[in-house]
């Protein structure tokens, strides 16, 4: 399994809107992508930091959700809520505990 983790600073006044957009738009759209496993958005209102964690069955399916423009569209829309540029990292998932 493969993970994409996006770290981002949030504008304090936009946290609720960012969470709502992820829950109502990004989450449902991710489910239409081949190989999508699960996703989480985390936020910390004390530090105004956020994370989006998305898990994929293969690296190729993770990459496909980027090369087809989906990820770029999400980041472009969510940049309205960001207080700075996001940082995107990639990992192989070695252990998962249900």
JSON list of C-alpha atoms in Angstrom, two decimals:
[
{"chain": "A", "resi": 1, "resn": "UNK", "atom": "CA", "xyz": [0.00, 0.00, 0.00]},
{"chain": "A", "resi": 2, "resn": "UNK", "atom": "CA", "xyz": [1.16, 3.54, -0.75]},
{"chain": "A", "resi": 3, "resn": "UNK", "atom": "CA", "xyz": [0.45, 6.84, 0.98]},
{"chain": "A", "resi": 4, "resn": "UNK", "atom": "CA", "xyz": [0.44, 10.45, -0.05]},
{"chain": "A", "resi": 5, "resn": "UNK", "atom": "CA", "xyz": [0.65, 12.90, 2.83]},
{"chain": "A", "resi": 6, "resn": "UNK", "atom": "CA", "xyz": [0.02, 16.58, 2.29]},
{"chain": "A", "resi": 7, "resn": "UNK", "atom": "CA", "xyz": [0.98, 18.97, 5.10]},
{"chain": "A", "resi": 8, "resn": "UNK", "atom": "CA", "xyz": [-0.36, 22.52, 5.01]},
{"chain": "A", "resi": 9, "resn": "UNK", "atom": "CA", "xyz": [-0.72, 25.60, 7.19]},
{"chain": "A", "resi": 10, "resn": "UNK", "atom": "CA", "xyz": [-4.35, 26.70, 7.50]},
{"chain": "A", "resi": 11, "resn": "UNK", "atom": "CA", "xyz": [-5.83, 30.15, 7.80]},
{"chain": "A", "resi": 12, "resn": "UNK", "atom": "CA", "xyz": [-7.50, 30.03, 11.25]},
{"chain": "A", "resi": 13, "resn": "UNK", "atom": "CA", "xyz": [-10.78, 31.41, 9.91]},
{"chain": "A", "resi": 14, "resn": "UNK", "atom": "CA", "xyz": [-10.91, 28.79, 7.14]},
{"chain": "A", "resi": 15, "resn": "UNK", "atom": "CA", "xyz": [-10.48, 25.53, 9.06]},
{"chain": "A", "resi": 16, "resn": "UNK", "atom": "CA", "xyz": [-14.19, 24.68, 9.16]},
{"chain": "A", "resi": 17, "resn": "UNK", "atom": "CA", "xyz": [-14.59, 25.46, 5.46]},
{"chain": "A", "resi": 18, "resn": "UNK", "atom": "CA", "xyz": [-11.56, 23.34, 4.57]},
{"chain": "A", "resi": 19, "resn": "UNK", "atom": "CA", "xyz": [-12.90, 20.39, 6.56]},
{"chain": "A", "resi": 20, "resn": "UNK", "atom": "CA", "xyz": [-16.33, 20.74, 4.96]},
{"chain": "A", "resi": 21, "resn": "UNK", "atom": "CA", "xyz": [-14.86, 20.89, 1.45]},
{"chain": "A", "resi": 22, "resn": "UNK", "atom": "CA", "xyz": [-12.73, 17.81, 2.07]},
{"chain": "A", "resi": 23, "resn": "UNK", "atom": "CA", "xyz": [-15.62, 15.88, 3.59]},
{"chain": "A", "resi": 24, "resn": "UNK", "atom": "CA", "xyz": [-18.26, 16.82, 1.00]},
{"chain": "A", "resi": 25, "resn": "UNK", "atom": "CA", "xyz": [-16.21, 17.12, -2.18]},
{"chain": "A", "resi": 26, "resn": "UNK", "atom": "CA", "xyz": [-12.75, 15.59, -2.02]},
{"chain": "A", "resi": 27, "resn": "UNK", "atom": "CA", "xyz": [-13.70, 12.48, -0.05]},
{"chain": "A", "resi": 28, "resn": "UNK", "atom": "CA", "xyz": [-16.54, 11.38, -2.35]},
{"chain": "A", "resi": 29, "resn": "UNK", "atom": "CA", "xyz": [-14.45, 12.14, -5.46]},
{"chain": "A", "resi": 30, "resn": "UNK", "atom": "CA", "xyz": [-11.55, 10.02, -4.18]},
{"chain": "A", "resi": 31, "resn": "UNK", "atom": "CA", "xyz": [-13.85, 7.01, -4.04]},
{"chain": "A", "resi": 32, "resn": "UNK", "atom": "CA", "xyz": [-14.14, 7.12, -7.84]},
{"chain": "A", "resi": 33, "resn": "UNK", "atom": "CA", "xyz": [-10.40, 6.57, -8.33]},
{"chain": "A", "resi": 34, "resn": "UNK", "atom": "CA", "xyz": [-9.09, 3.11, -9.07]},
{"chain": "A", "resi": 35, "resn": "UNK", "atom": "CA", "xyz": [-7.05, 1.71, -6.21]},
{"chain": "A", "resi": 36, "resn": "UNK", "atom": "CA", "xyz": [-8.20, 4.25, -3.63]},
{"chain": "A", "resi": 37, "resn": "UNK", "atom": "CA", "xyz": [-8.19, 2.68, -0.16]},
{"chain": "A", "resi": 38, "resn": "UNK", "atom": "CA", "xyz": [-8.93, 5.41, 2.39]},
{"chain": "A", "resi": 39, "resn": "UNK", "atom": "CA", "xyz": [-8.25, 9.00, 3.30]},
{"chain": "A", "resi": 40, "resn": "UNK", "atom": "CA", "xyz": [-8.18, 11.24, 6.34]},
{"chain": "A", "resi": 41, "resn": "UNK", "atom": "CA", "xyz": [-7.97, 14.97, 6.88]},
{"chain": "A", "resi": 42, "resn": "UNK", "atom": "CA", "xyz": [-6.54, 16.08, 10.20]},
{"chain": "A", "resi": 43, "resn": "UNK", "atom": "CA", "xyz": [-6.41, 19.60, 11.59]},
{"chain": "A", "resi": 44, "resn": "UNK", "atom": "CA", "xyz": [-5.02, 21.25, 14.69]},
{"chain": "A", "resi": 45, "resn": "UNK", "atom": "CA", "xyz": [-6.79, 24.51, 15.56]},
{"chain": "A", "resi": 46, "resn": "UNK", "atom": "CA", "xyz": [-4.09, 25.41, 18.09]},
{"chain": "A", "resi": 47, "resn": "UNK", "atom": "CA", "xyz": [-1.26, 25.34, 15.54]},
{"chain": "A", "resi": 48, "resn": "UNK", "atom": "CA", "xyz": [-3.40, 25.93, 12.40]},
{"chain": "A", "resi": 49, "resn": "UNK", "atom": "CA", "xyz": [-1.77, 22.96, 10.70]},
{"chain": "A", "resi": 50, "resn": "UNK", "atom": "CA", "xyz": [-3.46, 20.30, 8.63]},
{"chain": "A", "resi": 51, "resn": "UNK", "atom": "CA", "xyz": [-2.72, 16.96, 7.03]},
{"chain": "A", "resi": 52, "resn": "UNK", "atom": "CA", "xyz": [-4.39, 14.99, 4.27]},
{"chain": "A", "resi": 53, "resn": "UNK", "atom": "CA", "xyz": [-3.46, 11.32, 4.22]},
{"chain": "A", "resi": 54, "resn": "UNK", "atom": "CA", "xyz": [-4.56, 9.19, 1.29]},
{"chain": "A", "resi": 55, "resn": "UNK", "atom": "CA", "xyz": [-3.87, 5.47, 0.90]},
{"chain": "A", "resi": 56, "resn": "UNK", "atom": "CA", "xyz": [-3.68, 3.61, -2.41]},
{"chain": "A", "resi": 57, "resn": "UNK", "atom": "CA", "xyz": [-3.33, -0.07, -3.32]},
{"chain": "A", "resi": 58, "resn": "UNK", "atom": "CA", "xyz": [-0.45, 0.55, -5.75]},
{"chain": "A", "resi": 59, "resn": "UNK", "atom": "CA", "xyz": [1.98, 3.33, -6.47]},
{"chain": "A", "resi": 60, "resn": "UNK", "atom": "CA", "xyz": [0.70, 3.44, -10.05]},
{"chain": "A", "resi": 61, "resn": "UNK", "atom": "CA", "xyz": [-2.87, 4.17, -8.90]},
{"chain": "A", "resi": 62, "resn": "UNK", "atom": "CA", "xyz": [-1.60, 6.87, -6.54]},
{"chain": "A", "resi": 63, "resn": "UNK", "atom": "CA", "xyz": [0.31, 8.46, -9.40]},
{"chain": "A", "resi": 64, "resn": "UNK", "atom": "CA", "xyz": [-2.71, 8.22, -11.71]},
{"chain": "A", "resi": 65, "resn": "UNK", "atom": "CA", "xyz": [-4.72, 10.43, -9.33]},
{"chain": "A", "resi": 66, "resn": "UNK", "atom": "CA", "xyz": [-2.00, 13.04, -9.77]},
{"chain": "A", "resi": 67, "resn": "UNK", "atom": "CA", "xyz": [-1.30, 12.82, -13.49]},
{"chain": "A", "resi": 68, "resn": "UNK", "atom": "CA", "xyz": [-5.00, 13.10, -14.37]},
{"chain": "A", "resi": 69, "resn": "UNK", "atom": "CA", "xyz": [-5.18, 16.53, -12.69]},
{"chain": "A", "resi": 70, "resn": "UNK", "atom": "CA", "xyz": [-7.29, 15.50, -9.69]},
{"chain": "A", "resi": 71, "resn": "UNK", "atom": "CA", "xyz": [-4.69, 16.34, -7.05]},
{"chain": "A", "resi": 72, "resn": "UNK", "atom": "CA", "xyz": [-3.81, 19.64, -8.71]},
{"chain": "A", "resi": 73, "resn": "UNK", "atom": "CA", "xyz": [-7.49, 20.61, -8.73]},
{"chain": "A", "resi": 74, "resn": "UNK", "atom": "CA", "xyz": [-7.90, 19.81, -5.05]},
{"chain": "A", "resi": 75, "resn": "UNK", "atom": "CA", "xyz": [-4.82, 21.80, -4.09]},
{"chain": "A", "resi": 76, "resn": "UNK", "atom": "CA", "xyz": [-5.87, 24.72, -6.27]},
{"chain": "A", "resi": 77, "resn": "UNK", "atom": "CA", "xyz": [-9.30, 24.89, -4.64]},
{"chain": "A", "resi": 78, "resn": "UNK", "atom": "CA", "xyz": [-7.99, 24.29, -1.12]},
{"chain": "A", "resi": 79, "resn": "UNK", "atom": "CA", "xyz": [-5.30, 26.95, -1.53]},
{"chain": "A", "resi": 80, "resn": "UNK", "atom": "CA", "xyz": [-8.07, 29.38, -0.55]},
{"chain": "A", "resi": 81, "resn": "UNK", "atom": "CA", "xyz": [-7.85, 27.84, 2.94]},
{"chain": "A", "resi": 82, "resn": "UNK", "atom": "CA", "xyz": [-4.06, 27.54, 3.11]},
{"chain": "A", "resi": 83, "resn": "UNK", "atom": "CA", "xyz": [-1.85, 30.09, 4.86]},
{"chain": "A", "resi": 84, "resn": "UNK", "atom": "CA", "xyz": [1.15, 28.90, 2.83]},
{"chain": "A", "resi": 85, "resn": "UNK", "atom": "CA", "xyz": [2.20, 26.30, 0.30]},
{"chain": "A", "resi": 86, "resn": "UNK", "atom": "CA", "xyz": [1.48, 22.63, 0.97]},
{"chain": "A", "resi": 87, "resn": "UNK", "atom": "CA", "xyz": [4.23, 20.02, 1.28]},
{"chain": "A", "resi": 88, "resn": "UNK", "atom": "CA", "xyz": [3.58, 16.68, -0.43]},
{"chain": "A", "resi": 89, "resn": "UNK", "atom": "CA", "xyz": [5.37, 13.51, 0.68]},
{"chain": "A", "resi": 90, "resn": "UNK", "atom": "CA", "xyz": [5.08, 9.90, -0.42]},
{"chain": "A", "resi": 91, "resn": "UNK", "atom": "CA", "xyz": [5.50, 6.75, 1.63]},
{"chain": "A", "resi": 92, "resn": "UNK", "atom": "CA", "xyz": [5.17, 3.01, 1.37]},
{"chain": "A", "resi": 93, "resn": "UNK", "atom": "CA", "xyz": [2.87, 1.71, 4.10]},
{"chain": "A", "resi": 94, "resn": "UNK", "atom": "CA", "xyz": [4.79, -0.99, 5.96]},
{"chain": "A", "resi": 95, "resn": "UNK", "atom": "CA", "xyz": [2.38, -1.71, 8.81]},
{"chain": "A", "resi": 96, "resn": "UNK", "atom": "CA", "xyz": [-1.33, -1.05, 9.15]},
{"chain": "A", "resi": 97, "resn": "UNK", "atom": "CA", "xyz": [-3.30, -1.95, 12.25]},
{"chain": "A", "resi": 98, "resn": "UNK", "atom": "CA", "xyz": [-7.08, -1.99, 11.74]}
]
